PDB file of C-alpha atoms in Angstrom:
ATOM      1  CA  UNK P   1     -21.289  -8.675  -7.211  1.00  0.00           C
ATOM      2  CA  UNK P   2     -21.601 -12.063  -8.853  1.00  0.00           C
ATOM      3  CA  UNK P   3     -19.228 -14.826  -9.946  1.00  0.00           C
ATOM      4  CA  UNK P   4     -18.391 -13.056 -13.246  1.00  0.00           C
ATOM      5  CA  UNK P   5     -17.506  -9.786 -11.502  1.00  0.00           C
ATOM      6  CA  UNK P   6     -15.238 -11.705  -9.121  1.00  0.00           C
ATOM      7  CA  UNK P   7     -13.575 -13.434 -12.071  1.00  0.00           C
ATOM      8  CA  UNK P   8     -13.037 -10.088 -13.788  1.00  0.00           C
ATOM      9  CA  UNK P   9     -11.425  -8.716 -10.622  1.00  0.00           C
ATOM     10  CA  UNK P  10      -9.205 -11.769 -10.185  1.00  0.00           C
ATOM     11  CA  UNK P  11      -7.885 -11.525 -13.752  1.00  0.00           C
ATOM     12  CA  UNK P  12      -7.351  -7.757 -13.593  1.00  0.00           C
ATOM     13  CA  UNK P  13      -5.502  -8.057 -10.275  1.00  0.00           C
ATOM     14  CA  UNK P  14      -3.137 -10.530 -11.942  1.00  0.00           C
ATOM     15  CA  UNK P  15      -2.738  -8.440 -15.103  1.00  0.00           C
ATOM     16  CA  UNK P  16      -4.235  -4.948 -15.202  1.00  0.00           C
ATOM     17  CA  UNK P  17      -3.120  -4.559 -18.817  1.00  0.00           C
ATOM     18  CA  UNK P  18      -5.355  -7.303 -20.184  1.00  0.00           C
ATOM     19  CA  UNK P  19      -7.138  -6.225 -23.342  1.00  0.00           C
ATOM     20  CA  UNK P  20     -10.902  -6.241 -22.956  1.00  0.00           C
ATOM     21  CA  UNK P  21     -11.210  -8.964 -25.623  1.00  0.00           C
ATOM     22  CA  UNK P  22      -8.792 -11.213 -23.708  1.00  0.00           C
ATOM     23  CA  UNK P  23     -10.570 -10.524 -20.434  1.00  0.00           C
ATOM     24  CA  UNK P  24     -13.938 -11.275 -22.020  1.00  0.00           C
ATOM     25  CA  UNK P  25     -12.647 -14.637 -23.270  1.00  0.00           C
ATOM     26  CA  UNK P  26     -11.256 -15.500 -19.840  1.00  0.00           C
ATOM     27  CA  UNK P  27     -14.542 -14.813 -18.048  1.00  0.00           C
ATOM     28  CA  UNK P  28     -16.846 -16.220 -20.739  1.00  0.00           C
ATOM     29  CA  UNK P  29     -18.450 -13.000 -21.985  1.00  0.00           C
ATOM     30  CA  UNK P  30     -18.481 -11.128 -25.260  1.00  0.00           C
ATOM     31  CA  UNK P  31     -16.430  -7.901 -25.255  1.00  0.00           C
ATOM     32  CA  UNK P  32     -19.311  -5.392 -24.874  1.00  0.00           C
ATOM     33  CA  UNK P  33     -20.879  -6.880 -21.705  1.00  0.00           C
ATOM     34  CA  UNK P  34     -17.398  -7.426 -20.269  1.00  0.00           C
ATOM     35  CA  UNK P  35     -16.471  -3.779 -20.807  1.00  0.00           C
ATOM     36  CA  UNK P  36     -19.773  -2.660 -19.251  1.00  0.00           C
ATOM     37  CA  UNK P  37     -19.031  -4.754 -16.168  1.00  0.00           C
ATOM     38  CA  UNK P  38     -15.496  -3.360 -15.867  1.00  0.00           C
ATOM     39  CA  UNK P  39     -16.781   0.224 -16.213  1.00  0.00           C
ATOM     40  CA  UNK P  40     -19.469  -0.536 -13.634  1.00  0.00           C
ATOM     41  CA  UNK P  41     -16.857  -1.880 -11.202  1.00  0.00           C
ATOM     42  CA  UNK P  42     -14.792   1.278 -11.769  1.00  0.00           C
ATOM     43  CA  UNK P  43     -17.748   3.660 -11.306  1.00  0.00           C
ATOM     44  CA  UNK P  44     -18.822   1.873  -8.098  1.00  0.00           C
ATOM     45  CA  UNK P  45     -15.320   2.289  -6.682  1.00  0.00           C
ATOM     46  CA  UNK P  46     -14.581  -1.448  -6.602  1.00  0.00           C
ATOM     47  CA  UNK P  47     -11.701  -0.956  -9.042  1.00  0.00           C
ATOM     48  CA  UNK P  48      -9.808   2.050  -7.718  1.00  0.00           C
ATOM     49  CA  UNK P  49      -6.903   2.137 -10.177  1.00  0.00           C
ATOM     50  CA  UNK P  50      -4.364   0.256 -12.248  1.00  0.00           C
ATOM     51  CA  UNK P  51      -0.733  -0.014 -11.171  1.00  0.00           C
ATOM     52  CA  UNK P  52       2.610  -1.297 -12.395  1.00  0.00           C
ATOM     53  CA  UNK P  53       4.497  -3.877 -10.330  1.00  0.00           C
ATOM     54  CA  UNK P  54       7.999  -2.508  -9.776  1.00  0.00           C
ATOM     55  CA  UNK P  55      11.163  -4.255  -8.575  1.00  0.00           C
ATOM     56  CA  UNK P  56      12.152  -2.229  -5.464  1.00  0.00           C
ATOM     57  CA  UNK P  57      15.885  -2.882  -5.928  1.00  0.00           C
ATOM     58  CA  UNK P  58      15.748  -1.590  -9.516  1.00  0.00           C
ATOM     59  CA  UNK P  59      14.614   1.832  -8.282  1.00  0.00           C
ATOM     60  CA  UNK P  60      16.922   2.055  -5.280  1.00  0.00           C
ATOM     61  CA  UNK P  61      14.340   0.917  -2.721  1.00  0.00           C
ATOM     62  CA  UNK P  62      15.413  -2.666  -2.047  1.00  0.00           C
ATOM     63  CA  UNK P  63      15.735  -2.257   1.737  1.00  0.00           C
ATOM     64  CA  UNK P  64      12.261  -2.593   3.231  1.00  0.00           C
ATOM     65  CA  UNK P  65      11.338  -1.877   6.833  1.00  0.00           C
ATOM     66  CA  UNK P  66       8.148  -2.239   8.838  1.00  0.00           C
ATOM     67  CA  UNK P  67       8.131   0.526  11.429  1.00  0.00           C
ATOM     68  CA  UNK P  68       5.844   0.295  14.474  1.00  0.00           C
ATOM     69  CA  UNK P  69       5.001   3.685  15.955  1.00  0.00           C
ATOM     70  CA  UNK P  70       3.444   4.349  19.345  1.00  0.00           C
ATOM     71  CA  UNK P  71       2.150   7.845  19.960  1.00  0.00           C
ATOM     72  CA  UNK P  72       2.704   9.853  23.143  1.00  0.00           C
ATOM     73  CA  UNK P  73      -0.286  12.048  22.424  1.00  0.00           C
ATOM     74  CA  UNK P  74      -3.575  10.938  20.881  1.00  0.00           C
ATOM     75  CA  UNK P  75      -5.296  14.305  20.466  1.00  0.00           C
ATOM     76  CA  UNK P  76      -6.828  15.249  17.124  1.00  0.00           C
ATOM     77  CA  UNK P  77      -4.272  17.960  16.285  1.00  0.00           C
ATOM     78  CA  UNK P  78      -1.282  15.683  16.943  1.00  0.00           C
ATOM     79  CA  UNK P  79      -2.750  12.811  14.927  1.00  0.00           C
ATOM     80  CA  UNK P  80      -3.505  15.120  11.987  1.00  0.00           C
ATOM     81  CA  UNK P  81      -0.024  16.658  12.128  1.00  0.00           C
ATOM     82  CA  UNK P  82       1.622  13.220  12.273  1.00  0.00           C
ATOM     83  CA  UNK P  83      -0.418  11.879   9.346  1.00  0.00           C
ATOM     84  CA  UNK P  84       0.215  14.980   7.246  1.00  0.00           C
ATOM     85  CA  UNK P  85       3.967  14.716   7.777  1.00  0.00           C
ATOM     86  CA  UNK P  86       4.178  10.943   7.248  1.00  0.00           C
ATOM     87  CA  UNK P  87       2.309  11.309   3.932  1.00  0.00           C
ATOM     88  CA  UNK P  88       5.033  13.722   2.723  1.00  0.00           C
ATOM     89  CA  UNK P  89       7.907  11.285   3.234  1.00  0.00           C
ATOM     90  CA  UNK P  90       8.729   9.706  -0.119  1.00  0.00           C
ATOM     91  CA  UNK P  91      10.208   6.527   1.352  1.00  0.00           C
ATOM     92  CA  UNK P  92       6.945   5.750   3.173  1.00  0.00           C
ATOM     93  CA  UNK P  93       5.039   3.432   0.839  1.00  0.00           C
ATOM     94  CA  UNK P  94       2.182   2.586   3.203  1.00  0.00           C
ATOM     95  CA  UNK P  95       0.947   3.849   6.553  1.00  0.00           C
ATOM     96  CA  UNK P  96      -1.922   2.373   8.543  1.00  0.00           C
ATOM     97  CA  UNK P  97      -3.470   3.737  11.730  1.00  0.00           C
ATOM     98  CA  UNK P  98      -4.272   0.751  13.926  1.00  0.00           C
ATOM     99  CA  UNK P  99      -6.604  -0.126  16.768  1.00  0.00           C
ATOM    100  CA  UNK P 100      -4.525  -1.233  19.746  1.00  0.00           C
ATOM    101  CA  UNK P 101      -0.728  -1.360  19.719  1.00  0.00           C
ATOM    102  CA  UNK P 102       1.140  -0.121  17.855  1.00  0.00           C
ATOM    103  CA  UNK P 103      -0.735   3.016  16.868  1.00  0.00           C
ATOM    104  CA  UNK P 104       0.724   2.967  13.333  1.00  0.00           C
ATOM    105  CA  UNK P 105       2.277   0.401  11.002  1.00  0.00           C
ATOM    106  CA  UNK P 106       4.457   2.060   8.381  1.00  0.00           C
ATOM    107  CA  UNK P 107       6.112   0.333   5.430  1.00  0.00           C
ATOM    108  CA  UNK P 108       9.290   2.084   4.325  1.00  0.00           C
ATOM    109  CA  UNK P 109      11.380   1.374   1.234  1.00  0.00           C
ATOM    110  CA  UNK P 110      14.918   2.794   1.283  1.00  0.00           C
ATOM    111  CA  UNK P 111      18.085   2.125  -0.682  1.00  0.00           C
ATOM    112  CA  UNK P 112      19.946   0.402   2.158  1.00  0.00           C
ATOM    113  CA  UNK P 113      20.474   0.354   5.914  1.00  0.00           C
ATOM    114  CA  UNK P 114      22.449   3.615   5.830  1.00  0.00           C
ATOM    115  CA  UNK P 115      19.704   5.422   3.942  1.00  0.00           C
ATOM    116  CA  UNK P 116      17.120   4.091   6.386  1.00  0.00           C
ATOM    117  CA  UNK P 117      19.186   5.188   9.389  1.00  0.00           C
ATOM    118  CA  UNK P 118      19.512   8.688   7.936  1.00  0.00           C
ATOM    119  CA  UNK P 119      15.740   8.863   7.282  1.00  0.00           C
ATOM    120  CA  UNK P 120      15.017   7.501  10.747  1.00  0.00           C
ATOM    121  CA  UNK P 121      17.241   9.974  12.556  1.00  0.00           C
ATOM    122  CA  UNK P 122      16.413  13.017  10.398  1.00  0.00           C
ATOM    123  CA  UNK P 123      12.655  12.619   9.954  1.00  0.00           C
ATOM    124  CA  UNK P 124      10.922   9.660  11.557  1.00  0.00           C
ATOM    125  CA  UNK P 125      11.926  10.206  15.176  1.00  0.00           C
ATOM    126  CA  UNK P 126      10.985  13.891  15.038  1.00  0.00           C
ATOM    127  CA  UNK P 127       7.440  13.377  13.748  1.00  0.00           C
ATOM    128  CA  UNK P 128       4.729  15.010  15.884  1.00  0.00           C
ATOM    129  CA  UNK P 129       3.600  12.955  18.874  1.00  0.00           C
ATOM    130  CA  UNK P 130       5.932   9.969  18.467  1.00  0.00           C
ATOM    131  CA  UNK P 131       6.787   8.253  21.754  1.00  0.00           C
ATOM    132  CA  UNK P 132       8.374   4.953  20.658  1.00  0.00           C
ATOM    133  CA  UNK P 133       9.303   3.158  17.472  1.00  0.00           C
ATOM    134  CA  UNK P 134      10.338  -0.372  16.598  1.00  0.00           C
ATOM    135  CA  UNK P 135      11.902  -1.208  13.240  1.00  0.00           C
ATOM    136  CA  UNK P 136      11.547  -4.645  11.695  1.00  0.00           C
ATOM    137  CA  UNK P 137      13.703  -5.453   8.682  1.00  0.00           C
ATOM    138  CA  UNK P 138      12.557  -7.718   5.905  1.00  0.00           C
ATOM    139  CA  UNK P 139      14.551 -10.931   5.687  1.00  0.00           C
ATOM    140  CA  UNK P 140      12.757 -12.250   2.607  1.00  0.00           C
ATOM    141  CA  UNK P 141       9.612 -11.305   0.711  1.00  0.00           C
ATOM    142  CA  UNK P 142       7.583 -14.486   0.432  1.00  0.00           C
ATOM    143  CA  UNK P 143       4.467 -12.986  -1.172  1.00  0.00           C
ATOM    144  CA  UNK P 144       4.657  -9.405  -2.390  1.00  0.00           C
ATOM    145  CA  UNK P 145       1.669  -7.068  -2.393  1.00  0.00           C
ATOM    146  CA  UNK P 146       0.756  -6.117  -5.974  1.00  0.00           C
ATOM    147  CA  UNK P 147       1.770  -2.593  -6.932  1.00  0.00           C
ATOM    148  CA  UNK P 148       4.013  -2.014  -3.917  1.00  0.00           C
ATOM    149  CA  UNK P 149       7.553  -0.835  -4.751  1.00  0.00           C
TER     150      UNK P 149
END
């Protein structure tokens, strides 16, 4: 990956809807070589998709929570069951299995505190293998992650 590929990525991360001609101008290429580079980045798995940036409040998901989860059991079956169930919960926008503590970091987007409490009590605390949780509420989003609701 060279300087031009990095420039292409930087511009597409800022605006994934850029027309190829605009992108080519921005990175100093003609349209055909620019398109070849973009297709190459896609085929190599560097570019994995294109997403819309969405205002969480506009879709009823303005209350964001970072949930730390510590597991009671670490066996393969429990981990698989937990990950299968967490992937099914619509309000979970990101889940990462971690080295060390906590075992999982889970970003949740709910309508409000009441909706989060209902989700927490009905689903999150009864997930397979969960020993402890700790909820952290977002005070202010300083720098949002692109594409995250």
